[in-house]
Coordinates of C-alpha atoms in Angstrom, one line a residue:
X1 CA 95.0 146.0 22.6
X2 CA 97.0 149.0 24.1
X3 CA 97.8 150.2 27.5
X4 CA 94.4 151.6 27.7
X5 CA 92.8 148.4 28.0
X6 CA 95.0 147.1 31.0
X7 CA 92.0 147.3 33.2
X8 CA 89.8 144.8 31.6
X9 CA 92.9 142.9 30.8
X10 CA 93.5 143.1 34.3
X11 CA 90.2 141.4 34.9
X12 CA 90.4 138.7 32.6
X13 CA 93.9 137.4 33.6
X14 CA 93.1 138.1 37.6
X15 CA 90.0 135.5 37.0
X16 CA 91.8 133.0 34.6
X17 CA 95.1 132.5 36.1
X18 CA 94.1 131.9 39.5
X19 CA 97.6 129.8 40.6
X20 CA 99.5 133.0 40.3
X21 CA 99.4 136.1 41.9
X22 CA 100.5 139.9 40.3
X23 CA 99.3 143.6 40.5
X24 CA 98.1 145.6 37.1
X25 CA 101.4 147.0 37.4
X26 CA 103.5 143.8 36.4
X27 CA 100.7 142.7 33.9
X28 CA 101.0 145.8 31.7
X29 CA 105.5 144.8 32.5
X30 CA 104.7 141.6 31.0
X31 CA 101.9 143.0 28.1
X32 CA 103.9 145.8 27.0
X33 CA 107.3 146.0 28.0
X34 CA 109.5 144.6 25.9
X35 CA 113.3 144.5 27.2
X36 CA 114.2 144.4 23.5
X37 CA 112.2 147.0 21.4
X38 CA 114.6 147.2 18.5
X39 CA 114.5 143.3 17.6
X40 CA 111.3 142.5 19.7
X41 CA 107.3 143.0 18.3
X42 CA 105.5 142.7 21.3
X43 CA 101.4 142.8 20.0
X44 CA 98.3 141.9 22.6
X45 CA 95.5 140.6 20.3
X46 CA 91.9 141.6 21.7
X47 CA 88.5 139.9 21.5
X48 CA 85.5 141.1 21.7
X49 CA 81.9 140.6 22.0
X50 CA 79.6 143.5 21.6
X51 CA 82.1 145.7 22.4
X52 CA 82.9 143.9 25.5
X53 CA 86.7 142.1 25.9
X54 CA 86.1 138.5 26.1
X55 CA 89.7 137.1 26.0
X56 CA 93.3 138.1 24.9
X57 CA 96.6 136.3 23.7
X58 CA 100.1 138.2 24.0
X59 CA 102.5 137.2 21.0
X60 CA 106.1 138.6 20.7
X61 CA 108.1 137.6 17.7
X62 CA 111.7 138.1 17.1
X63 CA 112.3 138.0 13.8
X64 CA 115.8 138.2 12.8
X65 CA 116.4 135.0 15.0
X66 CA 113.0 132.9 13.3
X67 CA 111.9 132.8 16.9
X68 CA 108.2 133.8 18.5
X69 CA 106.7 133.1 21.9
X70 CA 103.3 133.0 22.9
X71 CA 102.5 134.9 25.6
X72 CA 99.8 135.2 28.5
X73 CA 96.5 134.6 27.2
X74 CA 93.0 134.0 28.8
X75 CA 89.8 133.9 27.8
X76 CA 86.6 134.7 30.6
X77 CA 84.6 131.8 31.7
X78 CA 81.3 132.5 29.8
X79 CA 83.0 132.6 26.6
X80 CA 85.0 129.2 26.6
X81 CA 84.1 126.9 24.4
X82 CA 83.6 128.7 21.7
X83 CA 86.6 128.8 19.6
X84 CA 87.8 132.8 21.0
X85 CA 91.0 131.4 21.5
X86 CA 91.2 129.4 19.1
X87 CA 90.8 132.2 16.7
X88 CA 93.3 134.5 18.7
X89 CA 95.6 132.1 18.1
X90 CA 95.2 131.7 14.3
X91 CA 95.6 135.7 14.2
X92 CA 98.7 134.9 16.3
X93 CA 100.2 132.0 14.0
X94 CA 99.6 134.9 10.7
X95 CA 101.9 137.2 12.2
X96 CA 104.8 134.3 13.1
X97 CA 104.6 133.2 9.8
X98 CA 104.7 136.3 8.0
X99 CA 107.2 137.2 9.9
X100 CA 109.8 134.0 9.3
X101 CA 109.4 132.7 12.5
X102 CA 110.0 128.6 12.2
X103 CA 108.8 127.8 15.8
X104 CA 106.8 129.1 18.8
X105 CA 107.6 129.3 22.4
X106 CA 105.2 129.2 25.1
X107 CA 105.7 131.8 27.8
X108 CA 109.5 132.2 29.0
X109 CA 109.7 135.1 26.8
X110 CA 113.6 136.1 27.5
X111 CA 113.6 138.9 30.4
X112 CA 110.3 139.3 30.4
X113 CA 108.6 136.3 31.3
X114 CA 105.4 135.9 34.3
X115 CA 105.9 132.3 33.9
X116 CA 108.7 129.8 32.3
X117 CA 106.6 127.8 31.1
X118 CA 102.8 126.5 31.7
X119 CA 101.7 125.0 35.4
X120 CA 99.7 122.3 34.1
X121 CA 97.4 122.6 36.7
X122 CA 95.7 124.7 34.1
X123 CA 94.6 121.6 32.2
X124 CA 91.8 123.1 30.6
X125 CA 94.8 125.2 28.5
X126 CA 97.0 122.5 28.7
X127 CA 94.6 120.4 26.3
X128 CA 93.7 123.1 24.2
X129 CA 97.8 123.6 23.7
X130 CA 97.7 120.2 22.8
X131 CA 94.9 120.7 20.0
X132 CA 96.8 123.3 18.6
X133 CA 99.7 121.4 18.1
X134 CA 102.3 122.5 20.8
X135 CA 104.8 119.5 22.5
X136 CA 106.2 119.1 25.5
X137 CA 110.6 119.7 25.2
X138 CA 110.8 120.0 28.6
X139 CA 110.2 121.3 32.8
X140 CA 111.2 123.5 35.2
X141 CA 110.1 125.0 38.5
X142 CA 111.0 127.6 40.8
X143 CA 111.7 127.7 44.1
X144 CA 110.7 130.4 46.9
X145 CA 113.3 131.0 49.5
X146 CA 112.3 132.2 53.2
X147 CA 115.3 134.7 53.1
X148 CA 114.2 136.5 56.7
X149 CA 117.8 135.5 58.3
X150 CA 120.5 137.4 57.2
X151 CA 123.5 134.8 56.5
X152 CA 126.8 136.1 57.8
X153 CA 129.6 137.0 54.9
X154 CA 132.0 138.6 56.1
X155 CA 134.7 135.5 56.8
X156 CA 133.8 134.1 53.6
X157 CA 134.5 137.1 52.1
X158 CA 138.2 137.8 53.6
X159 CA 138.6 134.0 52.3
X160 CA 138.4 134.7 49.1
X161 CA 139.6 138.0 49.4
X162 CA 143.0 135.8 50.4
X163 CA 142.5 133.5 47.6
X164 CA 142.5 136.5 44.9
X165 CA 139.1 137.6 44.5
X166 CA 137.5 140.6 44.8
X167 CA 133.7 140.7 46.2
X168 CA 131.7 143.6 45.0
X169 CA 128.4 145.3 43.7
X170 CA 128.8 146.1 40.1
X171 CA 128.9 149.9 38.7
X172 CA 127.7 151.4 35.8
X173 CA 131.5 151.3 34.8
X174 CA 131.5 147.4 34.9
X175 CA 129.7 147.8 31.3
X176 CA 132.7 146.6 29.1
X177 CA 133.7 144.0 31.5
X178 CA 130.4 142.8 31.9
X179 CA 129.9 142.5 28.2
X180 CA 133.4 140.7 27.7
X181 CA 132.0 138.4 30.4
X182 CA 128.5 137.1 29.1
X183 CA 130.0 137.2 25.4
X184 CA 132.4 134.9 26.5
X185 CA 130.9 132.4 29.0
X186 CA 126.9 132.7 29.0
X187 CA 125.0 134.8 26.3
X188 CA 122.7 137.5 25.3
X189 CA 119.5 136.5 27.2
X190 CA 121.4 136.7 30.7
X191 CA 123.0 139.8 29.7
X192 CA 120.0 141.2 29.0
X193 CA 118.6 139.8 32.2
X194 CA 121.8 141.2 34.1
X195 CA 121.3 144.6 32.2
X196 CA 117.8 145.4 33.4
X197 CA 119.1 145.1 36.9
X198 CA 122.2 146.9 36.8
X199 CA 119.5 149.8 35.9
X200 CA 118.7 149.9 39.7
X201 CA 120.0 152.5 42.1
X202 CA 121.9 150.8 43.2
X203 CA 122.7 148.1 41.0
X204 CA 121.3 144.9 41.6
X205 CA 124.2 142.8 40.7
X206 CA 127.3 141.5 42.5
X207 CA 130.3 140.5 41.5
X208 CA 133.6 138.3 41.7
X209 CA 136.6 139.5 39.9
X210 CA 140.1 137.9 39.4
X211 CA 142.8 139.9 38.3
X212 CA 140.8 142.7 37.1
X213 CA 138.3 140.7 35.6
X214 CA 134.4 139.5 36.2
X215 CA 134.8 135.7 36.8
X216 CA 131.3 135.3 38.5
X217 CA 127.8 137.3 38.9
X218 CA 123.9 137.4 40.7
X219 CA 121.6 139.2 40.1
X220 CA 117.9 140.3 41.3
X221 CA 115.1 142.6 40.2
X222 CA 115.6 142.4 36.3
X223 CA 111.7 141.9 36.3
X224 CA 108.8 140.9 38.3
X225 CA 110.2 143.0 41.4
X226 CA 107.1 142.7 43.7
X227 CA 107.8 139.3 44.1
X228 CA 111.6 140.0 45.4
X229 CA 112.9 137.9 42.1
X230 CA 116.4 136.4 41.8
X231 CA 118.9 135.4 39.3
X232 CA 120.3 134.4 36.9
X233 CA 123.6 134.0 38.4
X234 CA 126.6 132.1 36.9
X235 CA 130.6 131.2 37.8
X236 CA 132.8 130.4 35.1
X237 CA 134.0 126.8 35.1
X238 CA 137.6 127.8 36.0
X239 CA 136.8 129.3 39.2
X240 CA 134.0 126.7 40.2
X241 CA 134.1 124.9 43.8
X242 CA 135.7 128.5 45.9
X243 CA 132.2 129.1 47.0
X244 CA 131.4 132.3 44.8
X245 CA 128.2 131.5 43.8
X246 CA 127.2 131.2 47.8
X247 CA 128.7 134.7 48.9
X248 CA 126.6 136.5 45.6
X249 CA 123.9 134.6 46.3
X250 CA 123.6 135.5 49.9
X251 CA 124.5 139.2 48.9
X252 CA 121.3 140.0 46.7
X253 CA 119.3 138.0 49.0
X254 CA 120.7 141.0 51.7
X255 CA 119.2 143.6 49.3
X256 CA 115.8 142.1 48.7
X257 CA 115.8 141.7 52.6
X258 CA 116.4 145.2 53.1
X259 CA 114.0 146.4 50.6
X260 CA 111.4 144.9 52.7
X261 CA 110.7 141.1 51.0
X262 CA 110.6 138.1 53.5
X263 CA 110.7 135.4 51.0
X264 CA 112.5 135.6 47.4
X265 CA 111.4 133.7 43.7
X266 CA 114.0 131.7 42.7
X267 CA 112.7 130.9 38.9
X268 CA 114.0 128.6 36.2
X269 CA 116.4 126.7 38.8
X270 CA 118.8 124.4 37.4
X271 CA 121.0 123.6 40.5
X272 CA 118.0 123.1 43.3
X273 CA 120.0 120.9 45.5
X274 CA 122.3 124.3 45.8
X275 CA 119.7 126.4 46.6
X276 CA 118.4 123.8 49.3
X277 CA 122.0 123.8 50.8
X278 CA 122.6 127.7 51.2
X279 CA 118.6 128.8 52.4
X280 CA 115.8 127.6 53.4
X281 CA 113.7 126.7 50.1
X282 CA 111.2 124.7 48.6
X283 CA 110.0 124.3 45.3
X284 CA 107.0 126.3 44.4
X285 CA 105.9 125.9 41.3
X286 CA 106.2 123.4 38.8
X287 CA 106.0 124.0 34.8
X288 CA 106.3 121.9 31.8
X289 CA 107.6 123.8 28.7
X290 CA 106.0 123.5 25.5
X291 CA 106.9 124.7 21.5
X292 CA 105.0 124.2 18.4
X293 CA 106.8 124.2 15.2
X294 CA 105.2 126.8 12.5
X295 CA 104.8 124.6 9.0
X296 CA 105.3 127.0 6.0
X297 CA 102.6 126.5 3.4
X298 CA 103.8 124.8 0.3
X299 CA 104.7 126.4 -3.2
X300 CA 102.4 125.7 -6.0
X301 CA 104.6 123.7 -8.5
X302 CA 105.8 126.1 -11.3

């Protein structure tokens, strides 16, 4: 499929995944967008029936890292039960395997995901993930934050100010120490994460710096902007407990305010009981995440 099927694609995901909520807009983000184009493949397999789309399935590998995610998928209504995603996915699991992948992700594709993982609400996918050999490693859930109050800063600001920080948004010529900062303390996928928002105007990324260097970070808008999404943040351990993460918090929740959002998605949360503490929240949505391990077909003895 290409961007010229987004409309019927449109369609089928609109009727399948009926617990969540997106424009055509951030399904062709999420289709055909891929953060990483030099080490990503992003492909959306189609089916048909004459001529007509029936389903879809979304796979992105990466191979250089062995790794490969399944995507958004959905098949309409009428045509369930008769194997169309089952063969999608066999399509799928060709390309993973020709292309070295050694295991298979579902959803929580690295900036660029709808979902982390599957609401299991969807049982009817849920058992068919099942049938085609994917386990549960894990959950997650996100939280949505009413974020209508604006939260005073200023006097926690001039307190850390006094203690040695400096508060700020990021600039474009943060680049080096923003690089020096994830390479040292939490990885590629948040850089990347933190890179797709620093390509705002302005940036939507704050800072805490210590002697000339990024100690802490929060971001918003990397992806899925229409639903005023947060994060990832993160505080190096040295400089945990000053109340950092609060004041950046509070500080992209100011700009997704002002850009007109009354609530903000707070995915993937580790820390809920923070959250809970600092805004008004609750947790949304709840997902189990699930991987299947690719087998390699044996060698023919010799």
């Amino acid at each position: 499929a290409g961007s010229g099927d987004l409309e019927s694609l449109y369609h089928l995901a609109a009727a399948a995944l009926s617990f969540d909520r997106f424009s055509s807009g951030l399904l062709a983000e999420k289709l055909f967008r891929s953060p990483r184009p030099a080490s990503e493949q992003y492909t959306v397999l189609l089916a048909e029936s004459a001529g007509r789309p029936v389903g879809f399935m979304q796979t992105v590998a990466r191979p250089a890292a062995h790794r490969a995610w399944l995507g958004l998928f959905a098949v309409e209504e009428a045509s369930r039960r008769r194997g169309v995603a089952t063969a999608l996915h066999a399509a799928a699991l060709r390309r993973w395997s020709d292309g070295g992948a050694e295991s298979v992700d579902l959803l929580g594709i690295p900036g660029n995901y709808l979902a982390p993982g599957l609401d299991p609400r969807y049982t009817a996918a849920l058992c068919w993930l099942w049938r085609m050999g994917y386990e549960r490693f894990g959950d997650t859930s996100n939280l949505v934050a009413d974020i209508r109050e604006a939260a005073p800063l200023a006097e926690r600001e001039a307190q850390l100010a006094s203690g040695g920080f400096e508060i700020r948004r990021a600039v474009h010529a943060d680049g080096a120490r923003l690089s020096a900062f994830f390479e040292g303390d939490f990885g590629a996928d948040w850089h990347l994460e933190t890179s797709l928002a620093m390509q705002l105007d302005p940036p939507g990324v704050h800072v805490a710096l210590r002697d000339g260097r990024i100690v802490a970070f929060a971001s918003h808008s990397s992806q899925n902007r229409e639903w005023g999404f947060f994060g990832p943040m993160g505080t190096i351990p040295a400089v945990r407990g000053h109340g950092l993460g609060a004041v950046l918090l509070m500080r992209c929740l100011a700009d997704l305010r002002q850009a007109g959002h009354e609530c903000a998605v707070i995915p993937w949360v580790g820390p809920i009981a923070f959250y809970a503490a600092l805004v008004p929240c609750r947790v949304e949505r709840v997902y189990w995440r699930l991987r299947k391990a690719i087998t390699k077909p044996s060698m023919p003895p010799t």
